[in-house]
Amino acid sequence: MDRSRRDFLREIGRITAGAPVALAAGAASAATEPAKGAHRWAMVVDVGKCIGCQACTIACIMENNVPEDSFRTFVSTYEVAQAGQVNAYMLPRLCNHCDNPPCVPVCPVGATFKAADGQVLVDADACVGCGYCVQACPYDARFINKETRTADKCTFCSHRVEAGLLPACVETCVGGARIFGDLADANSAVSRILAERRNEIAVLKPEEKTQPNVFYLGLDPRFAGRVDGAPTLWRPTADHE
Amino acid sequence: MTSSITEILYVGRDPAWAPWAVQYFFLIGLSFASLALSLPGVAFARPAWRGASRMALLGALVCGLAAPVALLSDLAQPGRFMNFYLHPAGSSWMAWGAFFIPFYLGSLLLYAWAALAPDLRAAAAEGGILAPVRRLLGGEARPGLVRALGWLALVAAALVALYTGVEVMVVKARPLWNTALLPFQFAATAFAGAIGLAILFDKLAGDNEPATKALLNRLLAKTLAIVVAIGAIWFAAALALPKSSEAQALAQVANSSVWRLNALWLAAATLVPLVIAAAKPNGSGWLTGVLALNAAWMFRWTIFIGGQDIPKTGAGWYAHPLALGPEGLLGIVGTAGLCLTLFIVLTTLIPWTGRASVATRPAAQIGA
């Protein structure tokens, strides 16, 4: 199958899958077009519901044309042996869209910025590809895109959210582990979870004081920072290099 | 309750700063430190420093002219470098550096021209195919102007030293970098490398006088002693202050056999030339020069490439084998080739020694 045909089929699939939601949300958003800055987008990840299927990883790659061997989001997976029992532990990772993002002030040309609705975004037309933001991110959530040769990262699928759709990873999550919503709306699912389960909510690397907008339910403190464990790094294209 | 964690699935991240960054920080460090070493003999006409300072000026020019090439090569979008000047962000040390670099290079070139103009005029008078170029660039001795431009270049060099150190130091996400000692470590190792380069250049293009060699080796021993002292302070901070970035960095690498080897190599790269330079300031030939350059380069390689091998969230290490293409080995060899080319051009055009050089004139006349 040639690339254009494959891309065509991919687009068909994308449009088909998103159409009902798009139509419904599009109608709503057209009627009540919110002002920029009216939202504060956030995500809650319920770790207990993640089964490590990597559907979010693949959906993100397909939606955002992420190059081979690069990831805007992925589910890091661990084996935890404790008291004679061995369990799996899954931790979805992505840009934390921090309120105090260390990647923004280091950008020498202002290409990385905090959008009015809370997302941390990159203006790919202005980015010089210096990699300073990649160094500054404490979550290893950024990379230099080998094709665009600019800094790349999760955008909370801002193009989909603006169209009234959910981020691709959220929409595809089979276990409902990723919950996306508007913290500016007190009735949104994320606001309700943060209010009702305040004691269970945690963020990654709280000591960095980055004020993430990605929150975790059921986060094991051993995985909140750099994981102290035996490494088994897997690189999908390592065998082809 | 004991538990063990094995990472089953994680992803690798390529280093955002390639070996080009190592080359840039190495060369710009050698350049600003060489500029400072050139001042006593060239700008302030200290007779004992004459030979050493002229070789340091040559080093400042070679490395200063090559460094921006390495810096641009490390950008994924080098064609957009104008964005540094069209849309500078004052919150970024890198943005400030984009202004400090041309300020430094401009003042270095003006200072070098003012200092070398009499030599070029004298060499032009002797004829040869380069005489028209030398005549064009040559001029009369202006000691006051050389001193003024020397001070200006020193200010610019200090700004470059400041930004290159702080730019890396402020990266809180990497404990190995996020230490207040890093700018001092960069500066001290830059001076050690610059002295090593002057020793090397003196052998290749200088008067190769024993007094110059002894002066440089004694200075090298003192500088390397400072490098060792800063390293000792880093270890003391790591051991005494459990919450410090130094302690976090040490905890990250302490269990790695690769890092233990790195530490041993760094210690040897510093201590061996220190001992040789102190014990035998004369007669060590190229050795201390090459070893000092190795120490300066090795330090930056360990900080930048080694530092990026440490995942910020994952367990273990990223594996970053050195690429053979322009982003890796070829880039390193290419930068060395550029430095060699600049060395050949500058030593062909400018008389660093011999009859046409100010080195043959009395010191009083230079400072007059």
XYZ file of C-alpha atoms in Angstrom:
609
model
C 0.000 0.000 0.000
C 1.481 3.351 -0.943
C 1.837 6.154 1.540
C -0.813 8.457 0.073
C -3.388 5.702 0.031
C -2.535 4.755 3.565
C -2.766 8.402 4.615
C -6.121 8.682 2.854
C -7.453 5.657 4.702
C -6.061 7.025 7.940
C -7.856 10.341 7.383
C -11.108 8.501 6.582
C -10.776 6.574 9.820
C -10.047 9.722 11.764
C -13.005 11.615 10.340
C -15.349 8.655 10.808
C -14.351 8.044 14.387
C -14.568 11.673 15.371
C -17.599 12.710 13.348
C -20.436 12.239 15.861
C -18.566 13.985 18.642
C -17.333 16.684 16.287
C -20.769 17.426 15.010
C -22.273 17.579 18.469
C -19.481 19.584 20.003
C -19.110 21.774 16.930
C -22.755 22.759 17.104
C -22.420 23.596 20.755
C -19.205 25.524 20.335
C -20.577 27.508 17.402
C -23.559 28.584 19.473
C -21.527 29.597 22.537
C -18.048 30.390 21.193
C -16.005 30.937 24.370
C -13.507 33.750 24.636
C -9.808 32.891 24.601
C -8.655 32.417 28.138
C -12.090 31.346 29.317
C -10.820 27.781 29.815
C -8.173 26.167 31.922
C -7.619 22.774 30.378
C -6.377 19.965 32.571
C -6.185 16.191 32.657
C -6.693 13.687 35.427
C -5.054 10.284 34.959
C -6.595 7.511 36.997
C -3.630 5.172 37.237
C -5.777 2.320 38.568
C -7.777 2.266 35.355
C -4.805 2.171 32.973
C -4.202 -1.272 31.512
C -1.065 -0.300 29.617
C -2.513 -1.032 26.190
C -0.686 1.945 24.623
C -3.766 2.846 22.590
C -3.230 6.441 23.738
C 0.378 6.295 22.538
C -0.681 5.108 19.094
C -3.656 7.487 18.857
C -1.371 10.412 19.643
C 1.175 9.329 17.041
C -1.521 8.960 14.388
C -3.313 12.174 15.275
C -0.212 14.351 15.471
C 2.037 12.697 12.884
C 4.666 12.057 15.539
C 7.833 10.734 13.853
C 9.065 7.198 14.362
C 10.836 6.623 17.671
C 9.401 9.815 19.184
C 6.501 10.129 21.602
C 4.318 12.947 22.874
C 2.732 10.558 25.313
C 3.364 6.955 26.309
C 2.627 4.584 29.140
C 5.718 3.661 31.094
C 5.299 0.174 32.479
C 6.927 -1.399 35.507
C 7.061 -4.702 37.297
C 6.846 -4.274 41.051
C 7.845 -7.194 43.276
C 6.785 -6.804 46.871
C 5.995 -9.238 49.695
C 6.177 -12.256 47.428
C 3.806 -10.723 44.897
C 4.602 -9.357 41.474
C 2.353 -6.679 39.985
C 2.411 -4.480 36.955
C 2.309 -0.721 37.332
C 1.371 1.551 34.467
C 2.020 5.268 34.407
C 0.838 7.347 31.430
C 3.211 10.247 30.831
C 2.769 13.441 28.825
C 3.503 17.145 29.015
C 2.165 18.427 32.320
C 1.154 21.826 30.871
C 2.525 23.432 34.010
C 1.309 26.760 35.335
C 4.948 27.487 36.137
C 6.576 25.844 33.116
C 10.404 25.765 33.235
C 10.484 25.360 29.446
C 8.974 28.800 28.768
C 11.471 31.261 30.296
C 14.502 29.503 28.805
C 13.253 29.729 25.214
C 15.516 32.365 23.649
C 13.021 33.472 20.995
C 9.684 33.171 22.808
C 8.582 30.251 20.635
C 7.416 28.257 23.657
C 4.553 29.937 25.452
C 1.710 29.405 27.878
C -1.527 29.781 25.928
C -4.478 31.690 27.314
C -6.386 28.454 27.896
C -3.561 26.884 29.860
C -1.777 24.707 27.338
C 1.981 25.046 26.936
C 2.525 25.276 23.188
C 5.355 25.726 20.686
C 5.221 28.121 17.766
C 6.947 25.827 15.263
C 7.446 28.707 12.823
C 9.520 30.637 15.349
C 11.367 27.755 17.037
C 15.097 27.684 16.243
C 15.513 24.104 17.491
C 18.077 25.018 20.159
C 16.818 22.295 22.496
C 17.023 24.496 25.605
C 13.363 23.787 26.469
C 14.025 20.052 26.118
C 16.758 20.357 28.727
C 14.607 22.475 31.057
C 11.576 20.152 31.112
C 11.784 18.038 34.289
C 9.472 15.393 32.820
C 11.387 14.492 29.636
C 8.164 15.412 27.840
C 9.811 17.327 24.987
C 11.963 16.303 22.076
C 13.331 17.723 18.842
C 11.077 16.503 16.044
C 13.360 14.909 13.434
C 11.067 15.928 10.593
C 10.082 19.480 11.513
C 13.416 20.066 13.292
C 11.667 22.026 16.010
C 10.744 21.373 19.640
C 7.761 19.051 19.906
C 5.473 17.994 22.713
C 1.901 17.223 23.726
C -0.469 20.112 23.030
C -3.502 18.545 24.734
C -4.488 18.174 21.033
C -5.286 21.894 20.980
C -6.505 21.641 17.359
C -9.078 19.050 18.407
C -10.041 20.851 21.617
C -10.631 24.087 19.696
C -12.968 22.096 17.442
C -14.847 20.792 20.461
C -13.208 17.360 20.434
C -11.357 15.517 23.135
C -7.591 14.940 22.880
C -6.904 11.792 20.860
C -5.403 9.943 23.826
C -8.473 10.629 25.945
C -10.907 9.614 23.259
C -9.135 6.347 22.585
C -8.477 5.296 26.189
C -10.368 2.027 26.624
C -10.304 2.083 30.416
C -11.340 5.709 30.790
C -8.105 6.365 32.626
C -7.609 9.773 31.063
C -10.158 12.415 31.970
C -9.878 15.775 30.227
C -11.730 18.931 31.049
C -11.907 22.545 32.038
C -10.821 23.590 35.516
C -12.510 26.948 34.926
C -15.818 25.074 34.867
C -16.696 23.957 38.387
C -19.055 21.310 37.009
C -16.516 19.682 34.691
C -15.402 16.144 35.444
C -11.847 17.204 36.236
C -13.012 19.957 38.598
C -15.321 17.564 40.405
C -12.600 14.922 40.774
C -10.114 17.464 42.089
C -12.686 18.739 44.564
C -14.109 15.405 45.706
C -10.929 13.329 45.775
C -8.504 16.045 46.826
C -6.594 13.740 49.177
C -5.968 11.168 46.465
C -4.679 13.613 43.858
C -0.953 13.865 43.214
C 1.328 15.348 40.592
C 4.706 14.250 39.265
C 7.782 15.842 40.847
C 5.903 18.244 43.160
C 9.257 19.402 44.537
C 9.955 21.094 41.199
C 7.090 23.529 41.945
C 6.033 23.533 38.304
C 2.306 23.408 39.200
C 1.283 20.747 36.662
C -2.160 20.611 35.084
C -1.904 16.845 34.709
C -3.082 15.223 37.923
C -2.863 11.585 38.955
C -5.248 9.459 40.973
C -3.593 6.507 42.656
C -0.037 7.628 41.995
C 2.454 5.473 43.887
C 5.001 7.932 45.388
C 7.830 5.664 44.171
C 6.933 6.682 40.633
C 6.385 10.409 41.192
C 9.984 11.309 40.433
C 12.865 9.532 38.747
C 12.085 5.864 39.203
C 14.606 3.951 41.269
C 14.541 0.585 39.568
C 16.232 -1.775 37.163
C 16.166 -0.348 33.650
C 14.960 -2.170 30.601
C 14.961 0.514 27.984
C 13.134 -0.380 24.831
C 13.554 1.628 21.674
C 11.243 0.574 18.877
C 13.694 1.333 16.065
C 16.920 0.493 17.863
C 17.310 -2.687 15.837
C 17.098 -0.742 12.592
C 19.701 1.925 13.405
C 8.955 -3.810 53.412
C 11.402 -4.412 50.630
C 10.329 -4.085 47.050
C 11.989 -4.085 43.704
C 11.001 -2.259 40.558
C 11.886 -3.320 37.044
C 11.183 -0.974 34.202
C 9.452 -3.009 31.508
C 8.635 -0.294 29.021
C 10.055 3.173 28.653
C 11.224 5.242 25.713
C 14.579 6.706 24.853
C 15.134 10.409 24.310
C 17.878 11.541 21.983
C 20.219 14.209 23.363
C 18.882 17.630 22.422
C 22.398 19.033 22.621
C 24.662 17.071 20.290
C 28.473 16.914 20.440
C 28.367 20.270 18.581
C 27.391 21.809 21.931
C 30.462 20.263 23.561
C 32.586 21.713 20.770
C 31.009 25.147 21.167
C 31.426 25.329 24.937
C 34.968 23.975 24.594
C 36.024 26.457 21.909
C 34.338 29.554 23.322
C 35.816 28.703 26.726
C 39.297 28.365 25.273
C 38.782 31.630 23.413
C 37.672 33.827 26.315
C 40.321 32.366 28.603
C 42.996 32.818 25.907
C 41.872 36.418 25.476
C 42.424 37.018 29.199
C 45.871 35.368 29.000
C 46.803 37.566 26.046
C 46.334 40.813 27.957
C 49.486 40.873 30.167
C 51.914 40.540 27.256
C 49.989 42.093 24.370
C 47.902 44.871 25.927
C 50.041 45.703 28.938
C 53.488 44.845 27.505
C 54.718 42.726 30.411
C 58.047 41.428 29.012
C 57.877 38.046 30.754
C 54.470 37.412 29.183
C 55.311 38.491 25.627
C 55.631 35.040 24.041
C 52.850 33.406 26.061
C 50.385 36.213 25.460
C 50.949 36.288 21.718
C 50.250 32.548 21.515
C 47.188 33.088 23.703
C 45.962 35.755 21.289
C 46.388 33.296 18.426
C 44.388 30.744 20.448
C 41.655 33.290 21.193
C 41.300 34.030 17.470
C 41.355 30.413 16.249
C 38.850 29.175 18.830
C 36.736 32.337 18.823
C 36.226 32.221 15.062
C 35.440 28.481 15.036
C 33.080 28.475 18.043
C 30.040 30.159 16.412
C 30.131 27.571 13.607
C 29.763 24.798 16.174
C 27.018 26.749 17.932
C 24.996 27.252 14.746
C 25.487 23.598 13.847
C 23.876 22.564 17.120
C 20.657 24.347 16.169
C 18.100 22.107 14.485
C 17.037 25.190 12.498
C 20.305 27.071 11.904
C 18.693 29.137 9.130
C 16.449 30.767 11.730
C 19.316 32.166 13.799
C 18.067 35.688 13.032
C 15.124 34.974 15.365
C 17.613 35.393 18.213
C 17.871 39.055 17.236
C 14.351 39.639 15.883
C 12.482 38.090 18.812
C 14.836 37.954 21.815
C 13.346 36.774 25.108
C 14.994 38.566 28.014
C 14.205 35.728 30.418
C 16.575 33.367 28.598
C 20.312 33.349 29.172
C 20.712 31.899 25.704
C 19.041 35.005 24.260
C 21.525 37.215 26.116
C 24.335 35.020 24.848
C 23.252 35.691 21.281
C 24.176 39.339 21.892
C 27.279 38.680 23.973
C 28.887 36.490 21.294
C 29.064 39.127 18.516
C 30.088 41.728 21.121
C 32.911 39.452 22.197
C 34.003 38.478 18.706
C 33.845 42.080 17.483
C 35.928 43.391 20.365
C 38.360 40.450 20.072
C 38.917 41.126 16.378
C 39.359 44.873 16.931
C 41.786 44.259 19.802
C 43.753 41.700 17.790
C 43.887 44.008 14.797
C 45.091 46.971 16.888
C 47.731 44.781 18.540
C 48.972 43.119 15.350
C 48.737 46.048 12.914
C 52.400 47.099 13.411
C 53.554 43.524 12.775
C 51.489 43.327 9.609
C 52.919 46.652 8.374
C 56.467 45.470 9.116
C 55.828 42.165 7.357
C 54.316 43.976 4.349
C 57.528 45.943 3.980
C 59.397 42.703 3.430
C 57.326 41.953 0.328
C 55.877 38.629 -0.756
C 52.521 37.648 -2.194
C 50.719 38.513 1.022
C 52.210 42.005 1.171
C 49.109 43.784 -0.268
C 46.834 42.146 2.305
C 49.268 42.854 5.108
C 49.633 46.456 3.931
C 45.865 46.830 3.914
C 45.531 45.479 7.445
C 48.754 46.974 8.801
C 49.116 50.207 10.703
C 51.090 52.080 13.283
C 51.512 51.062 16.898
C 48.766 52.465 19.129
C 49.451 51.074 22.616
C 46.678 53.154 24.190
C 44.123 51.830 21.740
C 45.322 48.254 22.258
C 44.908 48.638 26.018
C 41.437 50.176 25.660
C 40.268 47.479 23.259
C 41.864 44.851 25.489
C 39.752 46.031 28.410
C 36.658 46.080 26.197
C 37.344 42.539 24.976
C 37.905 41.433 28.579
C 34.483 42.778 29.589
C 32.919 40.951 26.619
C 34.847 37.778 27.518
C 33.569 37.999 31.094
C 29.994 38.277 29.802
C 30.504 35.212 27.596
C 31.993 33.296 30.536
C 29.039 34.367 32.671
C 26.352 33.388 30.181
C 27.880 30.065 29.164
C 28.114 29.033 32.806
C 24.762 30.329 34.028
C 22.862 29.136 30.938
C 23.628 25.554 31.930
C 23.521 26.139 35.682
C 19.876 27.312 35.647
C 18.612 23.998 34.229
C 17.012 22.766 37.431
C 15.763 19.609 35.710
C 19.326 18.269 35.596
C 20.894 18.173 39.084
C 24.328 17.575 37.538
C 24.080 20.960 35.819
C 22.087 22.802 38.465
C 25.014 23.688 40.721
C 26.329 27.164 41.485
C 29.826 25.726 41.095
C 29.346 24.950 37.404
C 30.209 28.425 36.020
C 33.417 28.349 38.070
C 34.203 24.823 36.876
C 33.636 25.878 33.261
C 35.823 28.959 33.720
C 38.639 27.136 35.532
C 38.781 24.275 33.034
C 38.597 26.815 30.194
C 41.695 28.548 31.583
C 43.481 25.206 31.946
C 42.643 24.361 28.327
C 43.677 27.823 27.118
C 47.058 27.487 28.831
C 47.421 24.045 27.264
C 46.596 25.509 23.866
C 49.186 28.255 24.336
C 51.808 25.605 25.192
C 50.866 23.713 22.054
C 50.844 26.788 19.829
C 54.161 27.955 21.271
C 55.635 24.652 20.145
C 54.032 24.915 16.704
C 54.179 28.606 15.879
C 55.886 30.454 18.709
C 59.390 31.222 19.863
C 59.426 28.011 21.902
C 61.461 29.724 24.596
C 62.049 27.846 27.865
C 60.969 30.872 29.919
C 57.598 30.982 28.159
C 57.090 27.266 28.642
C 58.001 27.479 32.332
C 55.651 30.400 32.849
C 52.762 28.594 31.159
C 53.359 25.303 32.971
C 53.562 26.994 36.383
C 50.304 28.793 35.599
C 48.763 25.537 34.398
C 49.663 23.792 37.654
C 48.006 26.582 39.677
C 44.899 26.571 37.456
C 44.522 22.805 37.670
C 44.904 23.062 41.445
C 41.908 25.435 41.388
C 39.987 22.909 39.244
C 40.738 20.214 41.819
C 39.706 22.535 44.665
C 36.335 23.317 43.033
C 35.815 19.600 42.433
C 36.537 18.938 46.101
C 34.010 21.597 47.128
C 31.425 19.919 44.844
C 31.997 16.550 46.516
C 31.925 18.113 49.978
C 28.595 19.787 49.169
C 27.236 16.492 47.791
C 28.190 14.634 50.962
C 27.345 17.292 53.543
C 24.115 18.718 52.126
C 21.711 15.836 51.383
C 19.093 18.067 49.706
C 21.532 19.932 47.498
C 21.611 19.499 43.724
C 25.152 18.182 44.123
C 23.852 15.408 46.414
C 21.045 14.604 43.964
C 23.518 14.460 41.090
C 25.879 12.205 43.018
C 22.988 9.925 43.992
C 21.973 9.661 40.339
C 25.383 8.529 39.116
C 27.045 6.904 42.132
C 25.932 3.381 41.252
C 26.991 3.585 37.622
C 30.226 1.882 36.642
C 30.412 4.146 33.579
C 30.216 7.235 35.765
C 32.792 5.873 38.182
C 35.101 5.413 35.192
C 34.228 8.946 34.045
C 35.143 10.303 37.469
C 38.444 8.436 37.443
C 39.241 9.674 33.944
C 38.403 13.261 34.927
C 40.551 13.014 38.049
C 43.445 11.567 36.052
C 43.002 14.155 33.278
C 43.368 16.890 35.898
C 45.959 15.451 38.247
C 48.432 14.027 35.723
C 49.091 17.329 33.883
C 49.078 19.125 37.260
C 51.861 16.924 38.591
C 53.885 17.056 35.370
C 53.475 20.832 34.988
C 54.458 21.425 38.609
C 57.359 18.952 38.649
C 58.768 19.701 35.242
C 57.721 23.144 33.995
C 60.466 22.904 31.392
C 61.053 19.914 29.175
C 57.566 18.446 29.185
C 57.148 19.367 25.536
C 53.635 19.097 24.189
C 52.486 16.744 26.900
C 51.022 19.125 29.465
C 49.411 21.157 26.700
C 47.638 18.180 25.177
C 46.622 16.800 28.586
C 45.224 20.165 29.694
C 43.190 20.431 26.497
C 41.923 16.905 27.106
C 40.857 17.856 30.641
C 38.868 20.872 29.397
C 37.183 18.873 26.617
C 36.564 15.841 28.785
C 34.867 17.940 31.459
C 32.409 19.377 28.945
C 31.763 15.999 27.301
C 30.967 14.477 30.684
C 28.691 17.341 31.673
C 26.771 17.626 28.405
C 26.670 14.181 26.837
C 26.961 12.257 30.110
C 24.387 14.534 31.703
C 21.887 13.870 28.938
C 22.312 10.119 29.439
C 20.469 10.459 32.752
C 16.679 10.120 32.267
C 14.667 12.662 34.196
C 11.865 10.239 35.068
C 12.875 6.766 33.907
C 15.164 4.274 35.571
C 18.663 3.512 34.353
C 20.304 5.394 31.519
C 19.668 6.499 28.001
C 22.034 4.842 25.547
C 23.557 7.413 23.225
C 26.216 5.848 21.025
C 28.303 8.446 19.214
C 26.875 8.950 15.729
C 29.427 8.843 12.939
C 27.810 11.583 10.824
C 27.813 15.395 11.089
C 25.821 15.251 14.334
C 28.577 13.171 15.948
C 32.109 12.143 15.060
C 32.207 13.968 11.726
C 31.151 17.152 13.484
C 33.975 16.800 16.001
C 36.553 16.080 13.287
C 35.129 18.887 11.144
C 35.440 21.417 13.949
C 39.023 20.322 14.537
C 39.630 20.734 10.798
C 38.159 24.234 10.899
C 40.448 25.129 13.796
C 43.436 23.760 11.882
C 42.460 25.793 8.810
C 42.130 28.962 10.871
C 45.486 28.230 12.495
C 47.135 27.850 9.084
C 45.536 31.026 7.713
C 46.375 33.127 10.768
C 49.948 31.871 11.066
C 50.498 32.393 7.336
C 49.107 35.911 7.272
C 50.358 37.220 10.599
C 54.007 37.096 11.727
C 53.728 35.760 15.260
C 57.518 35.463 15.602
C 60.650 36.534 13.739
C 62.016 39.820 12.487
C 58.697 41.353 11.566
C 57.123 40.554 14.891
C 56.933 42.914 17.840
C 58.560 40.088 19.744
C 61.914 41.293 18.375
C 61.419 44.864 19.549
C 62.373 46.018 23.044
C 59.603 45.828 25.587
C 59.846 49.553 26.305
C 59.036 50.298 22.683
C 55.962 48.063 22.771
C 54.575 49.741 25.801
C 55.494 53.238 24.643
